[in-house]
Amino acid sequence: MKSVFLLQWQRFRRAPVMMLSFLVMTIIFVALLAGNNPAERSAILTYADASLSAPEAEDWVASLNEAGEFKFQLMDENEVREAVAAGDAPLALRLMEGNYRIVLAADDMSRFVLEAFLNRKYREELRFQQVEQQTAGSDIRTEVAALMEEPPLQIVTATLDGKEEFRYDNQLQLLFGMTLFFSVYTIMFSLMKIVEEKKYGTWDRLILSPVGKWEIYLGHLAYSFTIGYFQIVLIFVLFKYVFNFDVGDRFGAILLIIACYTFAIVALSMLVMSLVSRPQQLQAVVPIIATGMAMIGGAFWPIELVNSNMLLAISKILPITYGLDALKGVAIYDRSWQELSEPISILLLYGVVCMGIGINLMERRNY
Amino acid sequence: MLETEELKKVFKGKTAVEGASLYLDKGESVGLLGPNGAGKSTTISMISTLLKPTSGDVRLNGKSVIKNPSEMRRVLGVVPQEIALYGELTAYENLKFFGRIYGLSGKALETAIQRSLELVGLMERQKEIVKTYSGGMKRRVNIAAAMMHEPEVIIMDEPTVGIDPQSRSHILEMVRQLNQEKGLTVLYTSHYMEEVERLCDRVYIMDHGKIIASGTKEELKSILSSEETVWIELDRPYPEFFKELQSFEMIKQATETEKGIKLILPKGSRVLGKVFQASERHQVQIINVNVQTPSLEDVFLHLTGRKLRD
């Protein structure tokens, strides 16, 4: 097994371009597309009308920037209006006394997200101001902050089917989706070596040697698992520590989920290999499987946005659905191990079943 | 040493090999001759334990290897028809890997690599990437890989397909050395008659999945000992002349070739006079007439009614 495993790495070192291209493509896609995240956008140009004094306007901008969801930049009204009119800024914000206006040159989908944020912040701030007027001298803001650490009432939001409320994080959706998507290519193309060996006769040489058949399979499977696993881990580490993506504090759980997902994809690849006889066929089949699985399984957009019952039913047989569910469960929803056990178990079961069928079919074709 | 008994292989209802019985004595060089699709590769796949026969048996020193192939695999080296190498690695790295899977390591592995490279004459170019080699060099490494564990029996499945005459000659000489100087038992399949004639002591002829004749080269040729072959070289084809020759009762077989006509006649028959008379009638220009003793090619033609490379 060790010889076969090491041989694959030796071959990889001689021709690494294809495998590395999947790693690079993942990084490029995530880095570019995640730039659309509201938090990463350029500053929203802001000006105050005559109803606000300069210090009041500055206070409002500081308060809005405090949340960190958007970045607001206070400027002169004329400059802001010129920038919007010239198309240099898609929208701008006009601050008024106890109110605001969004200035648009053309309709922009992102205004809904901005509007929701401003509504929330204005309500909160205006309530504070009202209370401060009524209770002159008291530091209501500090008191509220202290109370919120241990709130007297806790509101738990739940949907009718008992699932958590859908929370969307553009960065993590892209990071998880694209990484799992491109890893399918890496794993399937790395395992394609088995089909190549069978076609070019080296498989027969291995069979005739004292190396057991299970050792040959294990050597190939271990290589595909390792290369797929490290690709995903490397990307997650890169985006967590270099690009500062917030993947949560439970990186150990994420590593475990990646291992289970990689195992399931290696097993699925084995099943696919058993159904094709030529490497050329695989080159056509792999993109169809990877892209189809990513689209239906929620790698390109959140599965929560899909309404079709048929697509949702199909997504239930795809490992990427469970991989994404478990990863989001850790990074976004901070689910417990008990809750994570369901997608993890399904991934493992999926792997065992596909591996069993795949190896069986492959062996049957030999005789 | 090695024998098969009534080997049969059926693929999806189609019989690829039927009733193939053959044997190899220790140190013998045996040829398995037949056109493409005759069942040679299937037969050797069954002998080398890569393919389970539908029925029949393969025995090594009297013991069946169908259920327990490990003993056979230990003494066997197989040179497949394909270039079964890792193209992105060097010849040295390929041999190192194939040596390792046979349990070789350290000095023993290094010695085996150098011995195999020397055998195929690639010592100087061992560090070059295999896919940059010529077809002939790749074939030589293909043979070296099968020799890494010093097998007692080597099966070569058309090892000279698609290579230049110089490399072919080198490989044939190498096989001859392995058999005659190192005492290796060789089963050599080919559809090149001259290779089998040059290398093999005994020959099995296969066609349509069956062994249709076997014996030493002399025994096979004696099938045609009562016949002789006459080559008539012509300046161009003469269809009417050929038609008339076919009607001669004394001529057992007439074949039109690129350069003329080939006739198989009973030995001692006095038909040539009539042939010349016919040539006069058809105003045929004969360039050369050659009377030959039979070759294996003639034997094959006689047995199957077609040429080996058809």
XYZ file of C-alpha atoms in Angstrom:
677
model
C 0.000 0.000 0.000
C 2.811 2.364 0.936
C 4.549 1.879 -2.431
C 1.337 2.584 -4.357
C 0.565 5.613 -2.155
C 4.069 7.071 -2.537
C 4.020 6.413 -6.269
C 0.952 8.660 -6.642
C 2.781 11.509 -4.887
C 5.793 10.955 -7.096
C 3.535 11.204 -10.147
C 1.846 14.283 -8.664
C 5.202 16.010 -8.232
C 5.965 15.430 -11.921
C 2.594 16.745 -13.144
C 1.084 18.971 -10.467
C -0.504 21.638 -12.680
C -4.017 20.228 -12.966
C -4.385 19.452 -9.263
C -2.926 22.778 -8.170
C -5.171 24.629 -10.595
C -8.220 23.537 -8.580
C -6.631 24.922 -5.431
C -5.795 28.208 -7.128
C -9.243 28.486 -8.735
C -10.928 28.045 -5.360
C -8.814 30.809 -3.848
C -9.460 33.155 -6.776
C -13.220 32.532 -6.839
C -13.697 32.941 -3.109
C -11.412 35.974 -2.858
C -13.051 37.751 -5.790
C -16.672 36.917 -5.078
C -16.445 37.441 -1.344
C -15.494 41.037 -2.157
C -19.205 41.626 -2.711
C -19.834 41.095 0.949
C -21.430 44.266 2.393
C -18.777 44.452 5.069
C -16.051 44.480 2.454
C -17.596 47.134 0.234
C -16.270 50.601 -0.292
C -17.511 53.246 2.091
C -21.033 54.663 1.744
C -20.771 58.344 1.027
C -22.729 60.269 3.654
C -23.718 63.912 4.114
C -25.896 65.760 6.632
C -28.598 68.284 5.797
C -29.110 71.603 7.568
C -31.158 70.031 10.381
C -27.974 68.521 11.867
C -24.961 70.322 13.170
C -21.503 69.110 12.169
C -20.797 67.446 15.572
C -24.225 65.736 15.515
C -23.546 64.391 12.035
C -20.160 63.090 13.149
C -21.787 61.385 16.152
C -24.309 59.674 13.888
C -21.609 58.420 11.491
C -19.525 57.152 14.418
C -22.575 55.344 15.804
C -23.369 53.759 12.433
C -19.767 52.683 11.884
C -19.687 51.098 15.329
C -21.704 48.077 14.124
C -19.078 47.279 11.477
C -21.634 46.018 8.950
C -21.125 49.017 6.649
C -18.561 51.773 6.463
C -19.900 55.324 6.292
C -17.806 58.289 5.200
C -18.970 61.829 5.999
C -18.463 64.251 3.102
C -19.714 67.510 1.643
C -23.219 67.281 0.094
C -22.166 68.547 -3.327
C -19.304 66.103 -3.573
C -21.600 63.208 -2.627
C -24.305 64.201 -5.112
C -21.690 64.552 -7.893
C -20.255 61.114 -7.111
C -23.699 59.488 -7.272
C -24.643 61.370 -10.439
C -21.366 60.348 -12.094
C -21.924 56.728 -11.115
C -18.819 56.639 -8.917
C -20.994 55.569 -5.990
C -24.115 53.422 -6.427
C -25.872 55.111 -3.510
C -25.350 57.619 -0.742
C -26.850 58.450 2.637
C -28.412 61.756 3.683
C -28.551 62.210 7.442
C -31.420 64.252 8.879
C -32.560 64.994 12.376
C -34.028 61.726 13.588
C -34.358 60.488 10.030
C -32.415 59.584 6.888
C -32.763 59.278 3.119
C -30.957 56.964 0.689
C -29.855 58.765 -2.456
C -29.859 56.526 -5.526
C -28.840 57.123 -9.137
C -30.300 53.774 -10.175
C -32.040 51.033 -8.285
C -29.536 48.888 -6.423
C -30.342 45.557 -4.753
C -27.953 46.304 -1.939
C -30.118 49.210 -0.757
C -32.511 46.712 0.889
C -29.723 45.373 3.076
C -28.575 48.929 3.861
C -32.125 50.073 4.582
C -32.723 47.199 6.971
C -29.534 48.099 8.809
C -30.325 51.803 9.013
C -33.876 51.134 10.244
C -32.557 48.978 13.034
C -29.810 51.402 14.038
C -32.077 54.489 13.935
C -34.793 52.835 16.071
C -32.183 51.785 18.612
C -30.473 55.200 18.721
C -33.684 57.206 18.819
C -34.996 55.094 21.700
C -31.777 55.709 23.612
C -32.078 59.433 22.966
C -35.712 59.480 24.137
C -34.830 57.646 27.337
C -31.843 59.945 27.957
C -34.127 63.001 27.652
C -36.540 61.511 30.222
C -33.831 60.413 32.666
C -31.387 63.231 32.611
C -28.060 62.451 34.215
C -28.272 58.623 34.108
C -25.931 56.575 31.884
C -28.637 54.493 30.232
C -26.360 53.144 27.484
C -23.937 51.543 29.960
C -26.835 50.181 32.032
C -28.442 48.565 28.972
C -25.116 47.090 27.857
C -24.619 45.578 31.328
C -28.152 44.178 31.412
C -27.801 42.647 27.961
C -24.978 40.472 29.208
C -27.512 38.606 31.290
C -30.878 39.609 29.900
C -33.931 39.084 32.128
C -35.903 37.805 29.143
C -34.498 35.649 26.373
C -36.309 35.407 23.059
C -35.713 32.228 21.085
C -36.741 32.421 17.446
C -37.829 29.191 15.808
C -39.481 28.272 12.541
C -42.548 26.047 12.255
C -40.508 22.984 11.251
C -38.271 23.428 14.248
C -35.148 24.475 12.313
C -33.056 27.503 13.058
C -33.920 30.719 11.369
C -31.947 31.031 8.138
C -28.885 33.170 8.525
C -26.933 34.143 5.477
C -23.234 34.821 5.507
C -22.000 35.613 2.040
C -18.338 34.994 2.852
C -18.871 31.603 4.438
C -21.364 30.529 1.762
C -18.735 31.252 -0.882
C -15.859 29.779 1.077
C -17.636 26.527 1.927
C -19.473 26.197 -1.385
C -16.560 26.869 -3.712
C -14.078 24.842 -1.673
C -16.282 21.758 -1.529
C -17.151 22.185 -5.210
C -13.563 22.356 -6.457
C -12.462 19.585 -4.127
C -14.779 17.229 -6.043
C -12.656 17.844 -9.146
C -9.406 17.302 -7.268
C -10.557 14.043 -5.712
C -12.191 12.599 -8.810
C -9.316 13.480 -11.114
C -6.790 12.099 -8.635
C -8.685 8.829 -8.437
C -8.836 8.739 -12.232
C -5.357 7.235 -12.001
C -7.053 3.883 -11.305
C -8.873 4.021 -14.648
C -5.647 5.099 -16.361
C -3.734 2.229 -14.765
C -6.351 -0.223 -15.981
C -6.291 1.217 -19.486
C -2.506 1.354 -19.844
C -1.798 -2.032 -18.284
C 0.111 -0.989 -15.151
C -2.826 -2.257 -13.073
C -2.128 -5.786 -14.386
C 1.509 -5.452 -13.394
C 0.374 -4.542 -9.865
C -2.093 -7.438 -9.765
C 0.641 -9.875 -10.791
C 2.910 -8.631 -8.016
C 2.751 -9.842 -4.415
C 0.918 -6.611 -3.467
C -2.652 -7.463 -2.483
C -5.519 -5.975 -4.438
C -6.871 -4.249 -1.330
C -3.462 -2.643 -0.834
C -3.542 -1.264 -4.366
C -7.009 0.197 -3.830
C -6.040 1.537 -0.423
C -2.914 3.206 -1.832
C -4.980 5.052 -4.434
C -7.829 5.897 -2.055
C -5.461 7.167 0.622
C -3.762 9.436 -1.910
C -7.061 10.868 -3.178
C -8.281 11.384 0.371
C -5.077 13.107 1.439
C -4.868 15.449 -1.523
C -8.576 16.352 -1.268
C -8.452 16.810 2.497
C -5.381 19.015 2.444
C -6.765 21.158 -0.345
C -9.868 21.967 1.715
C -7.944 22.468 4.954
C -5.365 24.696 3.266
C -8.068 26.947 1.826
C -9.941 27.184 5.122
C -6.734 28.017 6.991
C -5.795 30.607 4.367
C -9.163 32.377 4.520
C -9.410 32.152 8.292
C -5.960 33.515 9.099
C -5.012 35.583 6.022
C -8.373 36.914 4.804
C -9.889 36.933 8.325
C -13.067 35.045 7.453
C -15.018 34.276 10.590
C -15.357 30.481 10.521
C -16.032 30.354 14.235
C -13.911 29.036 17.065
C -14.493 25.321 16.517
C -11.851 24.610 13.869
C -11.411 21.065 15.194
C -15.039 20.304 14.374
C -14.550 21.760 10.909
C -11.528 19.477 10.339
C -13.609 16.451 11.320
C -16.429 17.439 8.985
C -13.948 17.944 6.129
C -12.565 14.437 6.750
C -16.056 12.898 6.598
C -16.973 14.883 3.494
C -13.695 13.952 1.758
C -14.285 10.289 2.569
C -17.794 10.493 1.056
C -16.488 12.151 -2.136
C -13.634 9.638 -2.479
C -16.231 6.855 -2.194
C -18.516 8.547 -4.712
C -15.535 8.887 -7.059
C -14.868 5.178 -6.679
C -18.452 4.478 -7.713
C -18.089 6.763 -10.737
C -14.770 5.106 -11.707
C -16.478 1.722 -11.653
C -19.024 2.907 -14.205
C -16.624 4.264 -16.814
C -13.930 2.461 -18.714
C -11.875 5.250 -20.278
C -10.192 8.347 -18.807
C -11.733 10.421 -21.613
C -15.213 9.446 -20.426
C -14.331 10.621 -16.953
C -13.159 13.972 -18.214
C -16.658 14.485 -19.571
C -18.514 13.005 -16.608
C -16.642 14.690 -13.725
C -17.634 18.302 -14.564
C -21.265 17.229 -14.975
C -21.295 15.488 -11.601
C -19.357 18.222 -9.780
C -21.366 21.131 -11.175
C -24.731 19.382 -10.893
C -23.999 18.358 -7.333
C -22.850 21.874 -6.418
C -25.909 23.532 -7.956
C -28.449 21.234 -6.354
C -26.555 20.723 -3.109
C -26.335 24.433 -2.294
C -22.682 25.201 -3.047
C -23.428 28.077 -5.421
C -26.343 29.542 -3.469
C -27.912 28.677 -0.112
C -30.115 25.598 -0.279
C -32.567 27.488 1.935
C -33.462 29.658 -1.078
C -34.555 26.640 -3.149
C -38.335 26.094 -3.223
C -38.635 23.164 -5.623
C -39.509 20.011 -3.699
C -37.966 17.886 -6.416
C -34.604 19.677 -6.215
C -34.697 19.545 -2.448
C -35.388 15.803 -2.604
C -32.451 15.281 -4.986
C -30.220 17.344 -2.715
C -30.826 14.779 0.023
C -28.798 12.171 -1.864
C -25.808 14.441 -2.451
C -22.903 14.458 -0.005
C -22.175 18.136 -0.647
C -25.565 19.022 0.915
C -24.565 17.374 4.180
C -21.014 18.722 4.036
C -22.284 22.296 3.694
C -24.992 21.759 6.294
C -22.475 20.529 8.845
C -19.917 23.267 8.086
C -22.533 26.030 8.366
C -23.853 24.299 11.453
C -20.487 24.810 13.122
C -19.449 28.187 11.711
C -22.775 30.048 11.555
C -25.232 28.319 13.900
C -22.753 26.937 16.429
C -24.666 23.663 16.611
C -23.927 21.073 19.269
C -22.173 17.756 18.507
C -25.518 16.010 18.884
C -27.007 18.169 16.149
C -23.935 17.718 13.940
C -24.036 13.952 14.309
C -26.830 13.670 11.727
C -25.036 15.137 8.673
C -21.748 13.541 9.763
C -23.334 10.091 10.076
C -25.014 10.463 6.704
C -21.674 11.377 5.097
C -19.999 8.331 6.628
C -22.841 6.021 5.649
C -22.816 7.481 2.159
C -19.093 6.791 1.939
C -19.367 3.202 3.076
C -22.231 2.400 0.675
C -20.648 4.064 -2.372
C -17.262 2.501 -1.650
C -18.787 -0.968 -1.314
C -20.770 -0.698 -4.530
C -17.908 0.985 -6.401
C -15.246 -1.589 -5.609
C -17.691 -4.420 -6.215
C -18.675 -3.119 -9.652
C -15.053 -2.450 -10.569
C -14.038 -5.971 -9.623
C -16.941 -7.531 -11.482
C -15.937 -5.800 -14.676
C -12.575 -7.521 -14.548
C -14.106 -10.937 -15.097
C 6.479 -26.998 -16.295
C 3.426 -25.028 -17.420
C 0.362 -26.449 -19.095
C -3.200 -25.501 -19.883
C -6.089 -27.862 -20.321
C -9.070 -27.053 -22.484
C -9.107 -23.358 -21.597
C -12.307 -21.611 -22.490
C -13.322 -17.985 -22.091
C -16.735 -16.581 -22.880
C -17.352 -12.809 -22.812
C -21.005 -11.786 -22.766
C -22.077 -14.911 -24.635
C -19.260 -14.656 -27.188
C -16.583 -17.323 -27.076
C -13.129 -15.713 -27.267
C -11.104 -18.874 -26.604
C -12.190 -22.478 -26.754
C -10.365 -25.679 -25.943
C -6.903 -24.122 -25.742
C -4.494 -26.796 -24.508
C -0.796 -26.133 -24.600
C 2.328 -26.833 -22.589
C 5.770 -25.317 -22.005
C 8.757 -27.329 -20.827
C 11.390 -25.676 -18.667
C 13.790 -23.558 -20.721
C 11.693 -23.870 -23.839
C 10.749 -21.035 -26.151
C 7.233 -21.436 -27.468
C 5.430 -19.255 -29.951
C 1.729 -18.520 -30.007
C 0.911 -17.407 -33.475
C -2.274 -15.977 -34.835
C -3.820 -12.957 -36.493
C -5.294 -10.056 -34.541
C -8.403 -11.195 -32.687
C -7.399 -14.868 -32.742
C -7.573 -15.109 -28.928
C -3.850 -14.978 -28.133
C -4.075 -12.160 -25.580
C -7.070 -13.734 -23.856
C -5.217 -17.047 -23.663
C -2.114 -15.510 -22.110
C -4.246 -13.446 -19.716
C -5.726 -16.724 -18.468
C -2.320 -18.365 -18.256
C -0.890 -15.423 -16.322
C -3.853 -15.561 -13.882
C -5.130 -12.116 -14.858
C -8.326 -13.567 -16.260
C -10.371 -16.404 -14.839
C -11.221 -18.977 -17.477
C -14.880 -19.907 -17.965
C -13.695 -23.515 -17.891
C -10.445 -25.461 -18.127
C -7.337 -25.340 -16.030
C -3.847 -23.853 -15.895
C -1.194 -25.900 -14.071
C 2.273 -24.968 -12.926
C 4.424 -28.002 -12.106
C 1.239 -30.066 -11.966
C -0.617 -27.768 -9.553
C -3.671 -25.784 -10.589
C -3.158 -22.018 -10.329
C -6.744 -20.936 -10.924
C -7.682 -20.801 -7.262
C -4.256 -20.072 -5.915
C -2.462 -17.821 -8.380
C 0.291 -16.610 -6.033
C 2.739 -19.414 -6.883
C 2.372 -18.694 -10.593
C 2.738 -14.933 -10.080
C 5.950 -15.450 -8.158
C 7.737 -17.183 -11.047
C 6.051 -15.309 -13.855
C 7.034 -12.156 -15.718
C 4.562 -10.644 -18.140
C 5.388 -8.201 -20.898
C 2.036 -6.785 -21.960
C 1.170 -5.553 -25.404
C 0.618 -2.019 -24.046
C 3.423 0.142 -22.712
C 2.535 -0.541 -19.072
C 4.744 2.140 -17.538
C 4.308 5.476 -15.786
C 5.144 7.930 -18.545
C 5.863 10.872 -16.255
C 8.575 8.959 -14.370
C 12.061 8.012 -15.538
C 12.988 4.459 -16.537
C 14.936 4.204 -13.290
C 11.958 5.330 -11.184
C 9.622 2.941 -12.980
C 11.918 0.008 -12.344
C 12.425 1.080 -8.748
C 8.687 1.037 -8.176
C 8.174 -2.332 -9.878
C 11.062 -3.735 -7.868
C 9.610 -2.405 -4.624
C 6.237 -4.040 -5.172
C 8.094 -7.342 -5.464
C 9.591 -6.688 -2.040
C 13.025 -5.598 -3.218
C 14.796 -2.871 -1.312
C 18.226 -1.375 -0.685
C 21.146 -2.940 -2.491
C 19.104 -5.817 -3.925
C 16.736 -3.324 -5.521
C 19.553 -1.231 -6.956
C 21.270 -4.353 -8.346
C 18.019 -5.537 -9.950
C 17.450 -2.134 -11.552
C 20.957 -1.965 -13.041
C 20.785 -5.602 -14.193
C 17.457 -5.013 -15.956
C 18.633 -1.761 -17.533
C 21.775 -3.430 -18.779
C 19.741 -6.258 -20.246
C 17.670 -3.847 -22.333
C 20.619 -1.567 -23.125
C 19.306 1.579 -21.435
C 21.958 2.185 -18.805
C 22.926 5.531 -20.306
C 19.402 6.927 -20.497
C 17.894 5.564 -17.303
C 17.298 9.022 -15.802
C 15.186 10.278 -18.688
C 11.410 10.585 -18.516
C 9.799 7.576 -20.189
C 7.315 9.568 -22.267
C 10.234 11.246 -24.045
C 11.574 7.846 -25.211
C 11.080 6.429 -28.695
C 8.597 3.575 -29.131
C 11.414 1.042 -29.177
C 12.974 2.323 -25.968
C 9.619 2.263 -24.192
C 9.187 -1.366 -25.286
C 12.597 -2.181 -23.838
C 11.731 -0.633 -20.470
C 8.442 -2.555 -20.657
C 10.485 -5.759 -20.828
C 12.910 -4.628 -18.120
C 9.987 -4.026 -15.730
C 8.882 -7.650 -16.177
C 12.423 -8.871 -15.456
C 12.915 -7.051 -12.133
C 12.050 -10.057 -9.948
C 14.018 -12.554 -12.068
C 11.095 -14.675 -13.244
C 11.490 -18.266 -14.415
C 8.822 -17.953 -17.078
C 8.225 -14.910 -19.210
C 5.143 -14.286 -21.305
C 5.551 -11.703 -24.029
C 2.466 -10.417 -25.745
C 3.500 -8.956 -29.067
C 6.448 -7.048 -27.593
C 7.589 -5.579 -30.905
C 4.368 -3.993 -32.119
C 4.825 -0.575 -33.692
C 8.577 -0.134 -33.385
C 11.460 0.513 -35.753
C 13.415 -2.431 -37.246
C 16.538 -1.655 -35.200
C 14.709 -1.780 -31.852
C 12.835 -4.844 -33.001
C 16.044 -6.629 -33.823
C 17.460 -5.616 -30.422
C 14.435 -7.004 -28.596
C 14.457 -10.265 -30.541
C 18.135 -10.755 -29.776
C 17.451 -10.014 -26.126
C 14.666 -12.597 -25.969
C 16.918 -15.136 -27.632
C 19.624 -14.470 -25.039
C 17.173 -14.742 -22.159
C 16.028 -18.113 -23.429
C 19.266 -19.651 -24.636
C 21.823 -18.158 -22.281
C 19.807 -17.660 -19.102
C 17.487 -20.624 -19.545
C 14.291 -18.602 -19.211
C 11.083 -20.300 -20.368
C 9.448 -18.055 -22.950
C 5.917 -17.908 -24.304
C 6.024 -15.464 -27.179
C 2.938 -14.288 -28.997
C 3.121 -12.441 -32.251
C 1.522 -12.015 -35.579
C 4.946 -11.574 -37.132
C 5.793 -14.987 -38.540
C 9.503 -14.299 -38.928
C 9.857 -13.437 -35.197
C 8.353 -16.748 -34.166
C 10.431 -18.632 -36.730
C 13.585 -16.967 -35.386
C 12.906 -17.349 -31.656
C 10.739 -20.349 -30.949
C 11.366 -24.073 -30.704
C 7.700 -24.969 -30.905
C 4.703 -23.100 -32.222
C 0.969 -23.086 -31.520
C -1.196 -21.586 -34.208
C -4.451 -19.970 -33.096
C -7.349 -18.787 -35.144
C -10.886 -17.841 -34.150
C -10.151 -18.704 -30.503
C -8.914 -22.224 -31.187
C -5.506 -23.824 -31.471
C -5.589 -25.197 -34.971
C -2.081 -26.645 -35.147
C 0.973 -27.152 -33.010
C 4.437 -28.645 -33.140
C 8.018 -27.787 -33.875
C 8.632 -25.540 -36.850
C 9.718 -28.581 -38.883
C 6.636 -30.558 -37.882
C 4.367 -27.730 -38.919
C 6.148 -27.245 -42.200
C 5.860 -30.965 -42.882
C 2.112 -30.408 -43.147
C 3.022 -28.870 -46.454
C 5.843 -31.294 -47.299
C 3.763 -32.807 -50.020
C 3.412 -29.367 -51.522
C 5.578 -26.665 -52.934
C 5.069 -22.968 -53.376
C 5.669 -21.245 -56.690
C 5.962 -17.466 -56.863
C 5.347 -15.932 -60.285
C 6.372 -12.299 -60.406
C 4.506 -10.242 -63.027
C 4.937 -6.727 -64.395
C 1.297 -5.944 -63.557
C -1.917 -7.781 -62.523
C -3.541 -10.029 -65.143
C -7.020 -10.971 -63.835
C -7.906 -13.277 -66.755
C -4.624 -15.162 -66.419
C -5.169 -15.547 -62.645
C -8.709 -16.803 -63.313
C -7.416 -19.465 -65.694
C -4.789 -20.626 -63.197
C -7.466 -21.040 -60.541
C -9.287 -23.431 -62.873
C -6.271 -25.777 -63.139
C -7.010 -28.946 -61.224
C -3.367 -29.517 -60.328
C -3.102 -26.168 -58.524
C -4.256 -26.566 -54.904
C -4.312 -22.882 -54.103
C -3.729 -19.718 -56.101
C -3.359 -16.342 -54.421
C -2.974 -12.964 -56.090
C -0.370 -10.771 -54.379
C 0.872 -7.244 -55.011
C 3.744 -8.397 -57.168
C 2.262 -11.425 -58.825
C 0.715 -14.789 -58.097
C 1.469 -17.425 -55.488
C 0.639 -21.048 -56.274
C 0.626 -24.058 -53.965
C 1.120 -27.236 -55.956
C 1.506 -30.914 -55.140
C 5.220 -31.690 -54.945
C 6.552 -32.906 -58.280
C 3.533 -31.865 -60.275
C 4.413 -30.834 -63.805
C 2.059 -27.911 -64.078
C 4.544 -25.160 -64.832
C 4.490 -25.928 -68.547
C 0.762 -25.328 -68.636
C 1.221 -22.124 -66.644
C 3.670 -20.783 -69.232
C 1.321 -21.780 -72.063
C -1.480 -19.848 -70.372
C 0.826 -16.844 -69.965
C 1.470 -16.927 -73.715
C -2.263 -16.942 -74.423
C -2.869 -13.967 -72.135
C 0.282 -12.146 -73.267
C 1.535 -12.032 -69.673
C 5.009 -10.680 -69.012
C 6.642 -12.907 -66.385
C 9.574 -11.237 -64.598
C 10.602 -14.045 -62.272
C 9.573 -17.555 -61.203
C 10.644 -18.918 -57.846
C 9.930 -22.375 -56.406
C 10.024 -22.322 -52.579
C 9.929 -24.809 -49.749
C 7.020 -24.043 -47.363
C 7.297 -21.458 -44.597
C 5.165 -21.065 -41.476
C 3.322 -18.346 -43.354
C 2.408 -20.962 -45.976
C 1.343 -23.351 -43.230
C -0.882 -20.660 -41.750
C -2.344 -19.844 -45.117
C -2.933 -23.495 -45.763
C -4.649 -24.030 -42.404
C -6.804 -20.911 -42.261
C -7.158 -19.860 -45.859
C -5.983 -16.335 -44.986
C -2.806 -14.443 -44.346
C -1.520 -13.937 -40.811
C -1.871 -10.167 -40.917
C -5.322 -10.099 -42.538
